[in-house]
Coordinates of C-alpha atoms and ligand atoms in Angstrom, one line a residue:
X1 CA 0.0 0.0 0.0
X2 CA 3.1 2.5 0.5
X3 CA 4.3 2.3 -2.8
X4 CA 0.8 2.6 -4.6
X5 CA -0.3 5.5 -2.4
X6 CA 3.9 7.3 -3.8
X7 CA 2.3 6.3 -7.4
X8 CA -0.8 7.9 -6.9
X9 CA 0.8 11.1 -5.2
X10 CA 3.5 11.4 -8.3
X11 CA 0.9 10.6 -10.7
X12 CA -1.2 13.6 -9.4
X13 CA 1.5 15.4 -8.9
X14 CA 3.2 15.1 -12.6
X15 CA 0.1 15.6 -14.3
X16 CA -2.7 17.3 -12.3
X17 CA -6.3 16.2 -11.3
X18 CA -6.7 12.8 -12.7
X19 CA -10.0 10.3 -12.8
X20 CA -9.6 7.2 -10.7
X21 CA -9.4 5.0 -14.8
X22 CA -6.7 7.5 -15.4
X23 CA -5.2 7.2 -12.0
X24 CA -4.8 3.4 -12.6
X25 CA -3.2 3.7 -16.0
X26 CA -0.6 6.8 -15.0
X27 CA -0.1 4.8 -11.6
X28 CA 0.3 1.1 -13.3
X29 CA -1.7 -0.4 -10.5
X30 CA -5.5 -2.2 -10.5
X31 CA -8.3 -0.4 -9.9
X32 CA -9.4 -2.4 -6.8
X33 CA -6.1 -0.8 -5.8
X34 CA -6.7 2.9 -6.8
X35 CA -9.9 2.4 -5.3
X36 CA -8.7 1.9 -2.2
X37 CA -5.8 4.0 -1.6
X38 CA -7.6 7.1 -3.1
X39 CA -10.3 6.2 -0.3
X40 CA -7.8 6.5 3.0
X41 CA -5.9 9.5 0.8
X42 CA -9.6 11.6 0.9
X43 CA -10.1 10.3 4.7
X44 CA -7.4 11.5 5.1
X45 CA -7.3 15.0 3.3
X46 CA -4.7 15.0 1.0
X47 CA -6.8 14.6 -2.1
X48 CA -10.6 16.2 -2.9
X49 CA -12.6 15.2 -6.0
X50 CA -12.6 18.2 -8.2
X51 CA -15.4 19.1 -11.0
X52 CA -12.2 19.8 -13.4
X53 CA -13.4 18.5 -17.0
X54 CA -10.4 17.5 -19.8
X55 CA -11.5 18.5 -23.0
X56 CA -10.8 14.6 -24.6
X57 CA -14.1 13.6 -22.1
X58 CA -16.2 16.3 -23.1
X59 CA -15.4 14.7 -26.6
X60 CA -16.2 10.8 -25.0
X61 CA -18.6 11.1 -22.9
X62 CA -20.3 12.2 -19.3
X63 CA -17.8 14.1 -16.8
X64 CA -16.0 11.9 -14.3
X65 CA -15.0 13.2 -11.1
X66 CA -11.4 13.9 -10.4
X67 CA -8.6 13.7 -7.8
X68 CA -6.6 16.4 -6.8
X69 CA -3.9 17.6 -3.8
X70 CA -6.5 19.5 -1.1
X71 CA -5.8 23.0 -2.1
X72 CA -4.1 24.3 0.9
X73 CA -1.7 21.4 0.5
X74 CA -0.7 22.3 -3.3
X75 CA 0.9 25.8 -4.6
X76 CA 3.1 27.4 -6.8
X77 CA 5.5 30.1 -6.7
X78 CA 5.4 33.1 -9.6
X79 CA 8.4 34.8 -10.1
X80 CA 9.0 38.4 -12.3
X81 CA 12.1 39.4 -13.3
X82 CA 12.2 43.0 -14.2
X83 CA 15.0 45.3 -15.0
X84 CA 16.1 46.1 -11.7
X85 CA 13.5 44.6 -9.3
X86 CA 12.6 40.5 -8.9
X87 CA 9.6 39.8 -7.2
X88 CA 8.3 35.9 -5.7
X89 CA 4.9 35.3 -4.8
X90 CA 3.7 32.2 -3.3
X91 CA -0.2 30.9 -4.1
X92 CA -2.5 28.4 -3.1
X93 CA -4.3 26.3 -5.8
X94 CA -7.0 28.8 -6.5
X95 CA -4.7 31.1 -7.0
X96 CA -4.5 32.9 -3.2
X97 CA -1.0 34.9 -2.1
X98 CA -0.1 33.4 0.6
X99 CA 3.5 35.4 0.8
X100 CA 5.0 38.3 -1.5
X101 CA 8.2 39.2 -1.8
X102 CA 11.2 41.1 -3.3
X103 CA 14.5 42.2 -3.9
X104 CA 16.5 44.5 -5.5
X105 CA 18.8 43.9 -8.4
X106 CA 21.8 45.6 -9.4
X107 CA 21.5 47.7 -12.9
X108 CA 22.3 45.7 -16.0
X109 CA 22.8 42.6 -13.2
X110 CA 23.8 39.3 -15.4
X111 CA 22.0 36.2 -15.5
X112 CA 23.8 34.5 -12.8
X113 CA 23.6 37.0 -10.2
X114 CA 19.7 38.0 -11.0
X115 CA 19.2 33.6 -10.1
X116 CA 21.5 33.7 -7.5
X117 CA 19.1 36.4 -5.7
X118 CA 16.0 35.6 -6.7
X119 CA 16.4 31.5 -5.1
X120 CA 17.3 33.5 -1.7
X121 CA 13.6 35.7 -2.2
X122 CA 12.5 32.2 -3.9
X123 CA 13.2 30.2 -0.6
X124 CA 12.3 32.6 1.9
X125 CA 8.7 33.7 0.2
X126 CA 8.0 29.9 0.4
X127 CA 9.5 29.7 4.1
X128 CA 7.2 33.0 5.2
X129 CA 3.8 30.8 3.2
X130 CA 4.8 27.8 5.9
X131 CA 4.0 25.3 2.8
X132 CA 6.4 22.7 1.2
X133 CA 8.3 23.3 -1.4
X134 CA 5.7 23.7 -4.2
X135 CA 6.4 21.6 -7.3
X136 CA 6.8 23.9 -9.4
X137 CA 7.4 28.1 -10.6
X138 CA 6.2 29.8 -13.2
X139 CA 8.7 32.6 -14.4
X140 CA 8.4 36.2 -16.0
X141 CA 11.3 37.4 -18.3
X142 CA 11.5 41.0 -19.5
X143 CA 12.2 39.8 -23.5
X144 CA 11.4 37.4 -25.8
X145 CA 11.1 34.0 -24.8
X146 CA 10.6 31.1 -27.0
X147 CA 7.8 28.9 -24.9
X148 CA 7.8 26.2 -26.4
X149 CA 11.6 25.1 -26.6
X150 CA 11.1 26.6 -23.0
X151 CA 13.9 29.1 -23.3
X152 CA 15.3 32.7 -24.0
X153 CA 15.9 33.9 -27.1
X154 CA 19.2 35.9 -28.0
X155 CA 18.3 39.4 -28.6
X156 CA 19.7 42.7 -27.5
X157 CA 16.7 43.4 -25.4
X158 CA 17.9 41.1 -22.9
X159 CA 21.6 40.7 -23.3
X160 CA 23.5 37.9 -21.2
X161 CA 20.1 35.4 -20.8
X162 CA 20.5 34.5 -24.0
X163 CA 20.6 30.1 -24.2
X164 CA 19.6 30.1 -20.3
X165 CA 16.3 27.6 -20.4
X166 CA 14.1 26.1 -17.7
X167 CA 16.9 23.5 -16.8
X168 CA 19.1 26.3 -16.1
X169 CA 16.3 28.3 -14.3
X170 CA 15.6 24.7 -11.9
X171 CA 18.7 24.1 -11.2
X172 CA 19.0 27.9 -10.2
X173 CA 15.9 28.4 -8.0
X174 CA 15.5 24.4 -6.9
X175 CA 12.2 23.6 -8.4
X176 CA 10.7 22.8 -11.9
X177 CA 10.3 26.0 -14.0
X178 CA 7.8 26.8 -16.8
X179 CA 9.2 30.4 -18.5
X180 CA 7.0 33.2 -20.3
X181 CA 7.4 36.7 -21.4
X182 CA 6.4 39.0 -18.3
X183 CA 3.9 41.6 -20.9
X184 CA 2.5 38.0 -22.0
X185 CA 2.2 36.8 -18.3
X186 CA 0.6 40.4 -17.5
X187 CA -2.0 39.2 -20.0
X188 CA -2.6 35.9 -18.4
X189 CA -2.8 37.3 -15.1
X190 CA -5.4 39.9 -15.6
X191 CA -7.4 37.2 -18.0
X192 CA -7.0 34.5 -15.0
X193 CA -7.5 36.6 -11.3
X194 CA -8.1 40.7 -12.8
X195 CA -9.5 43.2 -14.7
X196 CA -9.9 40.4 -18.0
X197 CA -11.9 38.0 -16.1
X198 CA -14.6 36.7 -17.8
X199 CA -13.3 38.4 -21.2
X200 CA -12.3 36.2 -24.2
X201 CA -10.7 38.5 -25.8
X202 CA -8.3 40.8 -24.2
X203 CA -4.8 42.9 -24.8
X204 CA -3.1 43.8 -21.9
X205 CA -0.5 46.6 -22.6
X206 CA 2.8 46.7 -20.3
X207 CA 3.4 50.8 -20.1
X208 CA 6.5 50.4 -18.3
X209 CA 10.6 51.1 -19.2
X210 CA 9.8 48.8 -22.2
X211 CA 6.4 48.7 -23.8
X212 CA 5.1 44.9 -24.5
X213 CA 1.4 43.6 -24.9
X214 CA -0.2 40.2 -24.2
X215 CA -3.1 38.7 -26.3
X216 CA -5.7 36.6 -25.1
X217 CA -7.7 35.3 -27.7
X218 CA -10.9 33.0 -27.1
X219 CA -9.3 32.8 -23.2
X220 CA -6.5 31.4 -24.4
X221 CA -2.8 33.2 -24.3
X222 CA -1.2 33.6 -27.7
X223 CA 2.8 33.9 -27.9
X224 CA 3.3 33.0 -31.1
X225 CA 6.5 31.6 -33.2
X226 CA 9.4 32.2 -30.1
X227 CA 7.1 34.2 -28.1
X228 CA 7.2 37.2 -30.3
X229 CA 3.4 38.3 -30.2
X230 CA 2.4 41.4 -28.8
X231 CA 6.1 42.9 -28.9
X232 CA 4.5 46.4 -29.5
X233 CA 7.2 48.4 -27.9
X234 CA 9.4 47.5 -31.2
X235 CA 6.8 48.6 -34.0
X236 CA 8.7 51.3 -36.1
X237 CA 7.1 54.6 -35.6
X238 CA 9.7 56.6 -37.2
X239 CA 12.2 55.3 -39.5
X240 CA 14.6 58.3 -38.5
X241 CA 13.9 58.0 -35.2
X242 CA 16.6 57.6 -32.1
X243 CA 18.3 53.9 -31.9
X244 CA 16.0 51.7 -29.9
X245 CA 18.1 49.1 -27.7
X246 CA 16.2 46.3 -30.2
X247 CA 18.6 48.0 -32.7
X248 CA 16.4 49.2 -34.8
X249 CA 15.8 52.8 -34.5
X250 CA 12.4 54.8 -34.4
X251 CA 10.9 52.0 -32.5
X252 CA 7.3 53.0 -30.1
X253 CA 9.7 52.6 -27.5
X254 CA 12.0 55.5 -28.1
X255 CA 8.9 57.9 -27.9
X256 CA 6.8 56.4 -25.1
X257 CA 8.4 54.2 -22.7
X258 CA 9.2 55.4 -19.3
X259 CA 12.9 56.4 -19.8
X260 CA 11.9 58.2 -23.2
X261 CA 9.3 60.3 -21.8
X262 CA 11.9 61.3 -18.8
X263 CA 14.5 61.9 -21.3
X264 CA 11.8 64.6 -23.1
X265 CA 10.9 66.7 -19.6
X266 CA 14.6 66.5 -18.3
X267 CA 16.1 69.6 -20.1
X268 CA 13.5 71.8 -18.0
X269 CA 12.4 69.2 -15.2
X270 CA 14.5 67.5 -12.1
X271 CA 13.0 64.2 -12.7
X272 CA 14.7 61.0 -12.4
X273 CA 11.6 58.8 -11.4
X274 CA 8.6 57.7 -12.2
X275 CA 7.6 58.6 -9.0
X276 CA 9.0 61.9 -9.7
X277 CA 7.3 62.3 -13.0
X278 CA 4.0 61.4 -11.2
X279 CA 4.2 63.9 -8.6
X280 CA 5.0 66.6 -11.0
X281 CA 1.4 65.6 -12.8
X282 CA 0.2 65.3 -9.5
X283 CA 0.7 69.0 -8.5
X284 CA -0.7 69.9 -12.1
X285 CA 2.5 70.4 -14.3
X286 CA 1.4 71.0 -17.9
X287 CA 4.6 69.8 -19.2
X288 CA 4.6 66.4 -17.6
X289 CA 0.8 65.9 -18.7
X290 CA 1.6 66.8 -22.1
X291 CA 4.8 64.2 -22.2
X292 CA 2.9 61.4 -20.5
X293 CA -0.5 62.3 -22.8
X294 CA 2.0 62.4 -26.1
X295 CA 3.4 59.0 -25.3
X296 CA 0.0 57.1 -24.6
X297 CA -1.1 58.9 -27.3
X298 CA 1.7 57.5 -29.5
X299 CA 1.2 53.7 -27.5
X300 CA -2.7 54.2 -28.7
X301 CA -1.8 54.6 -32.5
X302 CA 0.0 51.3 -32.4
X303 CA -3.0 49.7 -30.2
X304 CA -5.4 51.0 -32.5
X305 CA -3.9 48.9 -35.2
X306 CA -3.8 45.9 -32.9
X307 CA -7.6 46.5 -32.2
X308 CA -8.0 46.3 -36.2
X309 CA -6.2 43.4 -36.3
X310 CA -7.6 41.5 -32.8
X311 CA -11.2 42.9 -32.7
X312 CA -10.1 42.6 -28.8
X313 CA -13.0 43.5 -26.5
X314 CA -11.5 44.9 -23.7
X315 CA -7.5 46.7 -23.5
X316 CA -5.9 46.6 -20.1
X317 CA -3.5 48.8 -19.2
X318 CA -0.5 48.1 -16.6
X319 CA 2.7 49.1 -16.0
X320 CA 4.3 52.0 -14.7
X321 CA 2.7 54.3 -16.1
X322 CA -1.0 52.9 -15.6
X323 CA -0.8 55.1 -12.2
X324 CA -0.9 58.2 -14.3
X325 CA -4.6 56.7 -14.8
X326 CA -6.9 59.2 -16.9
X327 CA -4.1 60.8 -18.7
X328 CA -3.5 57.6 -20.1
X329 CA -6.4 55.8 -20.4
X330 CA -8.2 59.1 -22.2
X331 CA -5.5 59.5 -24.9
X332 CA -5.9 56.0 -25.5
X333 CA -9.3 55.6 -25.7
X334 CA -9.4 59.0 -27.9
X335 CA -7.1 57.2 -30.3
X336 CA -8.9 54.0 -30.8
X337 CA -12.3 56.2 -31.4
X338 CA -10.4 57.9 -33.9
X339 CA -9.2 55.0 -36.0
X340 CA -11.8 52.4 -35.7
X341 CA -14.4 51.7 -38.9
X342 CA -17.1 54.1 -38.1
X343 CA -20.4 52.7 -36.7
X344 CA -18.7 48.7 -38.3
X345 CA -16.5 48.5 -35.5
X346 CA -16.6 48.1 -31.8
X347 CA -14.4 50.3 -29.8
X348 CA -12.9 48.1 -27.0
X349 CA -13.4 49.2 -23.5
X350 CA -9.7 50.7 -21.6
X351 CA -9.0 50.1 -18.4
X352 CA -6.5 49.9 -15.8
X353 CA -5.4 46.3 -14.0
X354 CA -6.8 45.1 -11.5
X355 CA -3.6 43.5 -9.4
X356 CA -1.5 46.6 -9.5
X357 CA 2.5 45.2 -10.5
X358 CA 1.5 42.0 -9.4
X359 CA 0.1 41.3 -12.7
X360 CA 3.2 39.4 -14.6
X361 CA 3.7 37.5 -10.8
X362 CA 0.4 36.0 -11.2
X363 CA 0.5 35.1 -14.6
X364 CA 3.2 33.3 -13.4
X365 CA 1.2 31.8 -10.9
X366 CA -1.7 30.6 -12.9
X367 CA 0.7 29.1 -15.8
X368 CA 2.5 27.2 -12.7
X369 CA -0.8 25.9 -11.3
X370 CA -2.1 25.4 -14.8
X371 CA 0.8 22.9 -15.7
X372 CA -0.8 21.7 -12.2
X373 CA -4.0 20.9 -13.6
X374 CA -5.8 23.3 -10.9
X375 CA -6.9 26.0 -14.1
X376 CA -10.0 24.8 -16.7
X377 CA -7.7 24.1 -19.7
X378 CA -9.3 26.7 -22.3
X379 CA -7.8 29.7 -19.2
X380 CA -4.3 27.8 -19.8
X381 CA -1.8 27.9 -22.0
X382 CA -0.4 24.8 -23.8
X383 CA 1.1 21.9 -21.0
X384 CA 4.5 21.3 -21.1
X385 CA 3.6 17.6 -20.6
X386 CA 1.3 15.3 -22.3
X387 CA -1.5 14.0 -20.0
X388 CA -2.8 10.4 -19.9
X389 CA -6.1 10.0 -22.1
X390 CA -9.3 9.6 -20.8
X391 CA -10.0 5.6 -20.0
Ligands
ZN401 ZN1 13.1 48.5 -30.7

């Protein structure tokens, strides 16, 4: 009975809420067997029949009830790398912080050192939730990732990552590690637990130092051919324009990103900050609300397109810049008026996120608890591992 009740565990474990038929193929054992240890396992509280349907039974047949881990015994942790901050959150199964936490990195940091630091915030975040050691970590990157060889692409948007995949990432932070772009995960994380909930069709837009987007379509997150949807920041706006760090020049952001628009007030501002900048618009400065209108402006000519493109009902804003709030969101939504098909087309809605920069963290979360099992699969994006088929 010890060794079938480990098979059963691992078998829930590797690939999520199973069916007691599939729990007997996955496990190897007899279904007498299964029957039996899944019986002192729900005595006991470690597993709960779920209503979690697999698309392949909705094909065969009638729903079957399946086994999971009881939620407060399963979680995952989501990790965001940004440019010079890392931040680990750990969350129960339905998606619940149970601990938040993070550190500072050092500017232009490498690879190495960025790991090295985020598996000390890593293992105390999960320390501070008082759980185990969850089995797995989904992980934000600030550039292009390619998902589905599971690592980063070389680019000069994120210099020094470049060949590091999830092996690399496991072995640094000491558990299992499913990587995604952080605009993309921004996406998810809104669609999943924020301000997209309940909305097939999103695009979230990272206003942040770099400008990315994530697309949901039909609830599902689309990266595309090595992750490259939604890079929005590097759509040419001027062909003249100042070298972007993508090395091309004249990209969106040269003109809008954070740095750019403090680049444009500094010659009459002191402002080093985005806190800075905010508190200037704060106290009314026309100048900074004319720099921070001009660039959402400028982001909401490129999203405009994207709507043409997408038909998305709903764009979410995040980022940085999303707590300049109206300025934003008006210029936006004054550009997307402008250029959609009159009375043939649907403006989409703008708004801000809901989970203020916790968005990419719990993107993270719900792709680690998705390669769990513990999300309905059409909210999910691809599994990294197959799953048993219905029996
Ligand atoms: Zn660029």
């Amino acid at each position: 009975m010890g060794t079938a009740r480990h098979r059963i565990l691992s078998a829930i474990r590797a690939h999520g809420p199973l069916t007691r038929a599939q729990l007997a193929r996955a496990a190897s054992l007899a279904p007498s067997t299964v029957t039996e240890v899944v019986q002192a396992l729900a005595a006991e509280r470690t597993l709960v029949e779920t209503e979690i349907v697999r698309s392949e039974q909705r094909r065969t047949g009638p729903k079957s009830r399946a086994l999971a881990f009881e939620p407060s015994l399963s979680a995952t942790v989501g990790v965001d790398f940004g440019f010079r901050t890392v931040r680990a959150l750990v969350a129960d199964a339905s998606g619940t912080p149970l601990a938040d936490g993070r550190a500072e990195l050092p500017a232009d940091y490498g690879a190495d050192e960025g790991l090295r630091i985020a598996r000390q915030l890593v293992d105390e975040v999960i320390d501070r939730a008082g759980v185990p050691r969850p089995p797995n970590a989904g992980v934000a990157v600030p550039g292009p990732i390619d998902t589905q060889h599971q690592e980063v692409v070389a680019s000069s948007i994120l210099p020094g990552w470049a060949g590091y995949d999830s092996a690399a990432f496991e072995s640094a932070l000491g558990l299992p590690v499913i990587l995604e772009n952080d605009a993309n995960l921004a996406a998810l994380g809104e669609h999943t637990y924020g301000a997209g909930r309940g909305v097939a069709n999103t695009l979230t837009i990272k206003f942040h130092s770099g400008i990315g987007a994530g697309v949901i379509l039909h609830d599902r997150l689309v990266s595309g051919i090595r992750g490259g949807a939604g890079e929005i920041g590097h759509v040419e706006v001027d062909p003249q324009g100042p070298l972007c760090r993508c090395g091309k020049r004249g990209c969106l952001d040269t003109f809008a990103s954070v740095p750019a628009i403090l680049a444009t007030l500094r010659p009459h501002r002191e402002v080093d900050s985005v806190g800075e900048l905010l508190a200037l618009l704060e106290a009314g400065d026309a100048g900074a609300e004319r720099c921070i209108r001009d660039a959402a402006l400028a982001v909401g000519r490129v999203a405009s397109t994207a709507a043409l493109l997408l038909a998305p009902e709903r764009i979410i804003i995040v980022g940085a810049m999303a707590r300049a709030g109206d300025v934003v969101t008006d210029a936006i939504r004054e550009v997307l008026e402008r250029q959609a098909i009159p009375q043939a087309h649907t403006v989409p809605e703008v708004v801000l996120g809901s989970l203020d920069d916790r968005h990419s963290a719990m993107g993270a979360v719900a792709i680690g608890l998705g390669a769990q099992g513990w999300l309905p699969e059409e909210s999910t994006p691809r599994r990294p591992e197959s799953t048993p088929r219905a029996g």
